[in-house]
Amino acid sequence: MSVQRPGTLSGAQRVAVILMQLDQQHAAEVMKEFTDDEAEAVTAEILAMQRVDSFIAESAVDEFYDLTTEGRRLSRGGRDVAVGLLEASYGAERAAGVLDRVASTLNGRSFEFLEQAEASHLRTLLDAELPQTIALVLTHLRPDLASAVLAGLEDDVRADVVQCIATMGAATPEAVAIVADSLRSRIAAVITPREAVSVTGGVQPLVDILNRADAATERAMLEALEVRDPVLAEEVRARMVTFEDLLRLTNRDVQAVLRGIEPAVLALALRAASERIETTIRGNISERQKELVDDEIGLLGQVRLSQVEEARAAIVGAMRSLDAEGVISLQFEDEEADDYV
């Protein structure tokens, strides 16, 4: 990356340019004052700036008049500069952590050109790829888009990909670059960039994807994973959002979830529910809604288990949607999870 116009520099880029003009000792003293987030942002810019024109450096330094230096401004960035600066500032261990997080973020940007693609187009693009490659790509997409792609794959391929996602670690920058370049060469003409969010594999990215799948797809993928690796399947299930997670929400959040649920759906969801679940639901709906739910319960005869599961899945879907919108939070503390297992 070559920076050429002073007016286009962001705050992090200006700081990066300034630090690149200083000797490592002085730059390290400055960086020690940064928070981790600030250090990561500046490090990412140093890594990206392979060359900075002299007049850009001059302009940036002039803005920080108290840091002016003499002579020709340096123009060297890149990994070596970033590593040396971080290690001098924080020590090798903390520097490695910052670099890992920055590398992960930069890896995610490699696939941002896929973010506005339709799921069907991505499935076509990935049709001939190995499960490991598909897994790598999906973990770099928004969970809702990745879920839509995953849902449309053939059953056997989908099972392979699910297992790959759950067991893979962070991909190397080289592997990410190779896959991204290959896909870009085949799709760049029809896809526009959009910010990517997920950058590594593991159980949690798989949970994020499954949490946005429909009930049938979710069940099929978990059953396939259980055949291959029962322990891993159980770990995935343990992290997923469930109907029982209503017990872990605040009353205000429960009310937000139930507000849009039809009485007939609530009646089905309550069939054979635990006393605690029933108390939580009834305690967070209006008297009028309770009457409507009781009327629906009175009309119910024998119902299939699948109908009850579908009703509960609708409530879980509302939970997920409101969480994605920031209306409620499904980020539970581990000790809270233990209380309700």
Coordinates of C-alpha atoms in Angstrom, one line a residue:
M1 CA 0.0 0.0 0.0
S2 CA 1.3 3.4 -0.9
V3 CA -0.2 6.5 0.8
Q4 CA -0.2 9.5 -1.5
R5 CA -2.7 12.1 -0.4
P6 CA -2.5 13.8 3.0
G7 CA -6.1 14.7 3.2
T8 CA -7.2 11.0 3.0
L9 CA -5.3 9.9 6.1
S10 CA -7.4 8.6 9.0
G11 CA -6.4 9.2 12.5
A12 CA -4.8 5.8 12.9
Q13 CA -2.9 6.3 9.6
R14 CA -1.6 9.7 10.8
V15 CA -0.3 8.1 14.0
A16 CA 1.2 5.2 12.0
V17 CA 3.1 7.6 9.8
I18 CA 4.4 9.6 12.8
L19 CA 5.6 6.4 14.5
M20 CA 7.4 5.3 11.3
Q21 CA 9.4 8.5 11.4
L22 CA 10.7 7.9 14.9
D23 CA 13.5 5.6 16.0
Q24 CA 12.2 2.4 17.6
Q25 CA 13.0 3.4 21.1
H26 CA 11.0 6.7 21.0
A27 CA 8.2 5.1 19.0
A28 CA 7.9 2.4 21.6
E29 CA 7.6 4.9 24.4
V30 CA 4.7 6.5 22.5
M31 CA 2.9 3.2 21.8
K32 CA 3.1 2.2 25.5
E33 CA 0.5 4.9 26.1
F34 CA -2.0 3.3 23.8
T35 CA -4.8 1.0 24.8
D36 CA -4.9 -2.5 23.1
D37 CA -7.5 -1.4 20.7
E38 CA -5.5 1.7 19.7
A39 CA -2.3 -0.4 19.3
E40 CA -4.1 -2.8 17.1
A41 CA -5.5 -0.1 14.9
V42 CA -2.2 1.6 14.5
T43 CA -0.3 -1.7 14.0
A44 CA -2.8 -2.7 11.2
E45 CA -2.0 0.6 9.4
I46 CA 1.8 0.1 9.8
L47 CA 1.5 -3.4 8.4
A48 CA -0.5 -2.1 5.4
M49 CA 1.8 0.9 4.6
Q50 CA 4.7 -0.5 2.6
R51 CA 5.7 3.0 1.4
V52 CA 4.8 6.5 2.4
D53 CA 5.8 9.4 0.1
S54 CA 8.1 12.0 1.7
F55 CA 5.5 14.9 1.4
I56 CA 2.9 12.8 3.2
A57 CA 5.3 12.2 6.0
E58 CA 6.1 15.9 6.1
S59 CA 2.4 16.8 6.2
A60 CA 1.7 14.4 9.0
V61 CA 4.6 15.5 11.1
D62 CA 3.6 19.1 10.7
E63 CA 0.3 18.3 12.3
F64 CA 2.2 17.1 15.3
Y65 CA 4.5 20.1 15.4
D66 CA 5.9 19.1 18.8
L67 CA 7.2 15.8 17.3
T68 CA 9.1 17.3 14.3
T69 CA 12.3 15.7 13.3
E70 CA 15.0 16.7 11.0
G71 CA 16.1 15.2 7.7
R72 CA 14.3 13.1 5.1
R73 CA 11.3 11.3 6.4
L74 CA 11.4 7.6 6.6
S75 CA 9.0 5.6 4.4
R76 CA 9.4 2.1 5.7
G77 CA 6.5 0.1 7.0
G78 CA 5.5 -3.5 6.9
R79 CA 5.7 -6.5 9.2
D80 CA 9.3 -6.1 10.4
V81 CA 8.7 -2.5 11.5
A82 CA 5.4 -3.5 13.2
V83 CA 6.9 -6.5 15.0
G84 CA 9.9 -4.5 16.2
L85 CA 7.8 -1.6 17.5
L86 CA 5.3 -3.9 19.3
E87 CA 8.0 -5.9 21.0
A88 CA 9.9 -2.8 22.1
S89 CA 6.6 -1.4 23.5
Y90 CA 4.9 -4.4 25.1
G91 CA 7.4 -7.3 25.1
A92 CA 7.3 -10.4 22.9
E93 CA 4.3 -12.2 24.5
R94 CA 1.8 -9.2 24.4
A95 CA 3.2 -8.2 21.0
A96 CA 2.4 -11.7 19.6
G97 CA -1.2 -11.3 20.9
V98 CA -1.7 -8.0 19.2
L99 CA -0.2 -9.2 15.9
D100 CA -2.5 -12.3 16.0
R101 CA -5.6 -10.2 16.4
V102 CA -4.5 -7.8 13.7
A103 CA -3.7 -10.6 11.3
S104 CA -7.1 -12.1 12.0
T105 CA -8.8 -8.8 11.2
L106 CA -6.8 -8.4 8.0
N107 CA -7.5 -12.0 7.0
G108 CA -11.2 -11.2 7.3
R109 CA -10.9 -8.3 4.9
S110 CA -9.6 -10.7 2.2
F111 CA -13.2 -12.0 1.7
E112 CA -15.1 -8.8 2.1
F113 CA -15.8 -8.8 -1.7
L114 CA -18.2 -11.7 -1.1
E115 CA -20.4 -10.1 1.5
Q116 CA -23.0 -8.6 -0.9
A117 CA -23.3 -11.8 -3.0
E118 CA -26.5 -13.9 -2.9
A119 CA -26.2 -17.2 -1.0
S120 CA -27.1 -19.0 -4.2
H121 CA -24.3 -17.4 -6.1
L122 CA -21.8 -18.3 -3.4
R123 CA -23.0 -21.9 -3.5
T124 CA -22.3 -22.0 -7.2
L125 CA -18.9 -20.4 -6.7
L126 CA -18.0 -22.9 -4.0
D127 CA -19.6 -25.9 -5.7
A128 CA -16.3 -27.6 -6.8
E129 CA -14.2 -26.6 -3.8
L130 CA -13.1 -28.9 -1.0
P131 CA -15.0 -28.9 2.3
Q132 CA -12.0 -27.4 4.0
T133 CA -12.0 -24.5 1.5
I134 CA -15.8 -23.9 1.9
A135 CA -15.4 -23.9 5.7
L136 CA -12.6 -21.3 5.5
V137 CA -14.8 -19.0 3.3
L138 CA -17.9 -19.4 5.5
T139 CA -16.1 -18.5 8.7
H140 CA -15.1 -15.2 7.0
L141 CA -18.7 -14.3 6.1
R142 CA -21.5 -12.8 8.2
P143 CA -23.2 -15.7 10.1
D144 CA -26.6 -15.1 8.5
L145 CA -25.0 -15.3 5.0
A146 CA -22.9 -18.3 5.9
S147 CA -26.0 -20.1 7.3
A148 CA -27.9 -19.5 4.1
V149 CA -25.0 -20.9 2.0
L150 CA -24.6 -23.9 4.3
A151 CA -28.3 -24.7 4.2
G152 CA -28.3 -25.1 0.4
L153 CA -25.3 -27.5 0.3
E154 CA -25.8 -31.2 -0.4
D155 CA -26.2 -33.2 2.8
D156 CA -22.9 -35.0 2.6
V157 CA -20.9 -31.9 1.7
R158 CA -22.7 -29.9 4.4
A159 CA -21.8 -32.5 7.0
D160 CA -18.1 -32.3 5.9
V161 CA -18.1 -28.5 6.0
V162 CA -19.8 -28.4 9.5
Q163 CA -17.1 -30.7 10.9
C164 CA -14.4 -28.7 9.2
I165 CA -15.7 -25.4 10.7
A166 CA -15.9 -26.9 14.2
T167 CA -12.4 -28.3 14.2
M168 CA -10.4 -25.7 12.3
G169 CA -8.3 -23.1 13.9
A170 CA -7.2 -19.7 12.7
A171 CA -6.0 -19.9 9.0
T172 CA -2.6 -18.7 8.0
P173 CA -2.5 -15.4 6.0
E174 CA -1.0 -17.3 3.1
A175 CA -3.8 -19.8 2.9
V176 CA -6.4 -17.0 3.2
A177 CA -4.7 -15.0 0.4
I178 CA -4.6 -18.0 -1.9
V179 CA -8.2 -18.9 -1.5
A180 CA -9.4 -15.2 -1.7
D181 CA -7.4 -14.5 -4.8
S182 CA -8.8 -17.6 -6.5
L183 CA -12.4 -16.6 -5.7
R184 CA -11.8 -13.0 -6.6
S185 CA -10.6 -13.9 -10.0
R186 CA -13.9 -15.7 -10.7
I187 CA -16.4 -13.4 -9.1
A188 CA -14.9 -9.9 -8.9
A189 CA -16.9 -8.6 -11.9
V190 CA -20.3 -9.1 -10.2
I191 CA -19.6 -8.6 -6.4
T192 CA -19.1 -5.3 -4.6
P193 CA -17.2 -4.9 -1.3
R194 CA -18.9 -5.0 2.1
E195 CA -17.4 -5.3 5.5
A196 CA -16.7 -8.8 6.7
V197 CA -17.0 -9.8 10.3
S198 CA -16.0 -13.4 11.1
V199 CA -12.4 -14.5 10.6
T200 CA -11.7 -17.8 12.2
G201 CA -13.1 -21.3 12.5
G202 CA -14.0 -23.2 15.7
V203 CA -17.1 -24.1 17.6
Q204 CA -18.4 -20.6 18.2
P205 CA -18.5 -19.6 14.5
L206 CA -20.4 -22.8 13.7
V207 CA -22.8 -22.0 16.6
D208 CA -23.3 -18.5 15.1
I209 CA -24.1 -20.1 11.7
L210 CA -26.5 -22.8 13.1
N211 CA -28.3 -20.2 15.3
R212 CA -29.4 -18.5 12.1
A213 CA -30.5 -21.6 10.3
D214 CA -34.1 -22.8 10.2
A215 CA -35.1 -25.6 12.6
A216 CA -35.0 -28.4 10.0
T217 CA -31.5 -27.4 8.7
E218 CA -30.2 -27.0 12.2
R219 CA -31.4 -30.4 13.2
A220 CA -30.0 -32.1 10.1
M221 CA -26.6 -30.5 10.5
L222 CA -26.4 -31.4 14.2
E223 CA -27.5 -35.0 13.6
A224 CA -24.9 -35.4 10.8
L225 CA -22.2 -34.0 13.1
E226 CA -23.2 -36.3 15.9
V227 CA -22.7 -39.3 13.7
R228 CA -19.2 -38.2 13.0
D229 CA -18.2 -36.7 16.4
P230 CA -20.7 -37.1 19.2
V231 CA -18.5 -35.1 21.7
L232 CA -18.1 -32.2 19.3
A233 CA -21.8 -32.2 18.5
E234 CA -22.6 -32.0 22.2
E235 CA -20.3 -29.1 22.7
V236 CA -22.0 -27.3 19.8
R237 CA -25.5 -28.0 21.3
A238 CA -24.3 -26.7 24.6
R239 CA -23.5 -23.3 23.1
M240 CA -26.6 -22.8 21.0
V241 CA -29.6 -20.7 21.8
T242 CA -32.5 -22.8 23.0
F243 CA -36.0 -22.4 24.2
E244 CA -34.9 -22.9 27.8
D245 CA -32.6 -19.8 27.4
L246 CA -35.7 -17.8 28.1
L247 CA -34.9 -18.5 31.7
R248 CA -31.6 -16.7 31.4
L249 CA -33.1 -13.5 30.0
T250 CA -34.2 -10.5 32.1
N251 CA -37.9 -10.0 32.4
R252 CA -37.6 -7.0 30.1
D253 CA -35.9 -9.1 27.4
V254 CA -38.5 -11.9 27.8
Q255 CA -41.3 -9.4 27.3
A256 CA -39.6 -8.1 24.2
V257 CA -39.3 -11.6 22.8
L258 CA -42.9 -12.6 23.6
R259 CA -44.4 -9.3 22.4
G260 CA -44.6 -10.5 18.8
I261 CA -45.5 -14.2 19.4
E262 CA -49.1 -15.2 18.5
P263 CA -51.1 -16.8 21.4
A264 CA -51.5 -20.0 19.3
V265 CA -47.8 -20.3 19.0
L266 CA -47.3 -19.7 22.8
A267 CA -49.9 -22.4 23.5
L268 CA -48.1 -25.0 21.5
A269 CA -44.7 -23.9 23.0
L270 CA -46.1 -24.4 26.5
R271 CA -47.2 -28.0 25.9
A272 CA -45.1 -30.2 28.2
A273 CA -42.9 -27.2 29.1
S274 CA -41.3 -27.1 32.6
E275 CA -43.0 -25.2 35.4
R276 CA -40.2 -22.6 35.4
I277 CA -40.6 -21.9 31.7
E278 CA -44.4 -21.7 32.1
T279 CA -44.0 -19.3 35.0
T280 CA -41.5 -17.2 33.1
I281 CA -43.8 -16.9 30.1
R282 CA -47.0 -16.2 32.0
G283 CA -45.2 -13.7 34.2
N284 CA -44.2 -11.6 31.2
I285 CA -47.3 -11.4 29.1
S286 CA -50.4 -9.2 29.7
E287 CA -53.6 -10.5 31.3
R288 CA -55.4 -10.3 28.0
Q289 CA -52.6 -12.3 26.3
K290 CA -52.9 -15.0 29.1
E291 CA -56.6 -15.3 28.4
L292 CA -56.0 -15.8 24.7
V293 CA -53.2 -18.3 25.4
D294 CA -55.5 -20.2 27.8
D295 CA -58.3 -20.2 25.1
E296 CA -55.8 -21.7 22.6
I297 CA -54.7 -24.3 25.1
G298 CA -58.3 -25.3 25.6
L299 CA -58.7 -25.9 21.9
L300 CA -55.6 -28.1 21.6
G301 CA -56.1 -31.8 21.3
Q302 CA -53.3 -34.2 20.7
V303 CA -50.4 -32.4 19.0
R304 CA -47.3 -33.7 17.3
L305 CA -43.9 -33.2 18.9
S306 CA -42.8 -31.5 15.7
Q307 CA -45.5 -28.9 16.1
V308 CA -44.3 -28.1 19.6
E309 CA -40.7 -27.9 18.4
E310 CA -41.7 -25.5 15.5
A311 CA -43.5 -23.3 18.0
R312 CA -40.5 -23.2 20.3
A313 CA -38.2 -22.6 17.3
A314 CA -40.3 -19.5 16.4
I315 CA -39.6 -18.1 19.9
V316 CA -35.9 -18.9 19.6
G317 CA -35.9 -17.2 16.2
A318 CA -37.4 -14.1 17.8
M319 CA -34.7 -14.2 20.4
R320 CA -32.0 -14.4 17.8
S321 CA -33.5 -11.6 15.7
L322 CA -33.8 -9.3 18.6
D323 CA -30.2 -10.1 19.7
A324 CA -28.9 -9.3 16.2
E325 CA -30.8 -6.0 16.3
G326 CA -29.3 -5.2 19.7
V327 CA -32.7 -5.1 21.4
I328 CA -31.8 -8.0 23.8
S329 CA -28.5 -9.7 24.7
L330 CA -27.9 -13.4 24.5
Q331 CA -24.4 -13.1 25.8
F332 CA -24.6 -15.1 29.0
E333 CA -22.0 -15.6 31.7
D334 CA -20.7 -19.2 32.1
E335 CA -21.9 -19.4 35.7
E336 CA -25.4 -18.4 34.6
A337 CA -25.3 -21.2 32.1
D338 CA -24.4 -23.7 34.8
D339 CA -27.4 -22.7 36.8
Y340 CA -29.8 -23.8 34.1
V341 CA -28.2 -26.9 32.6

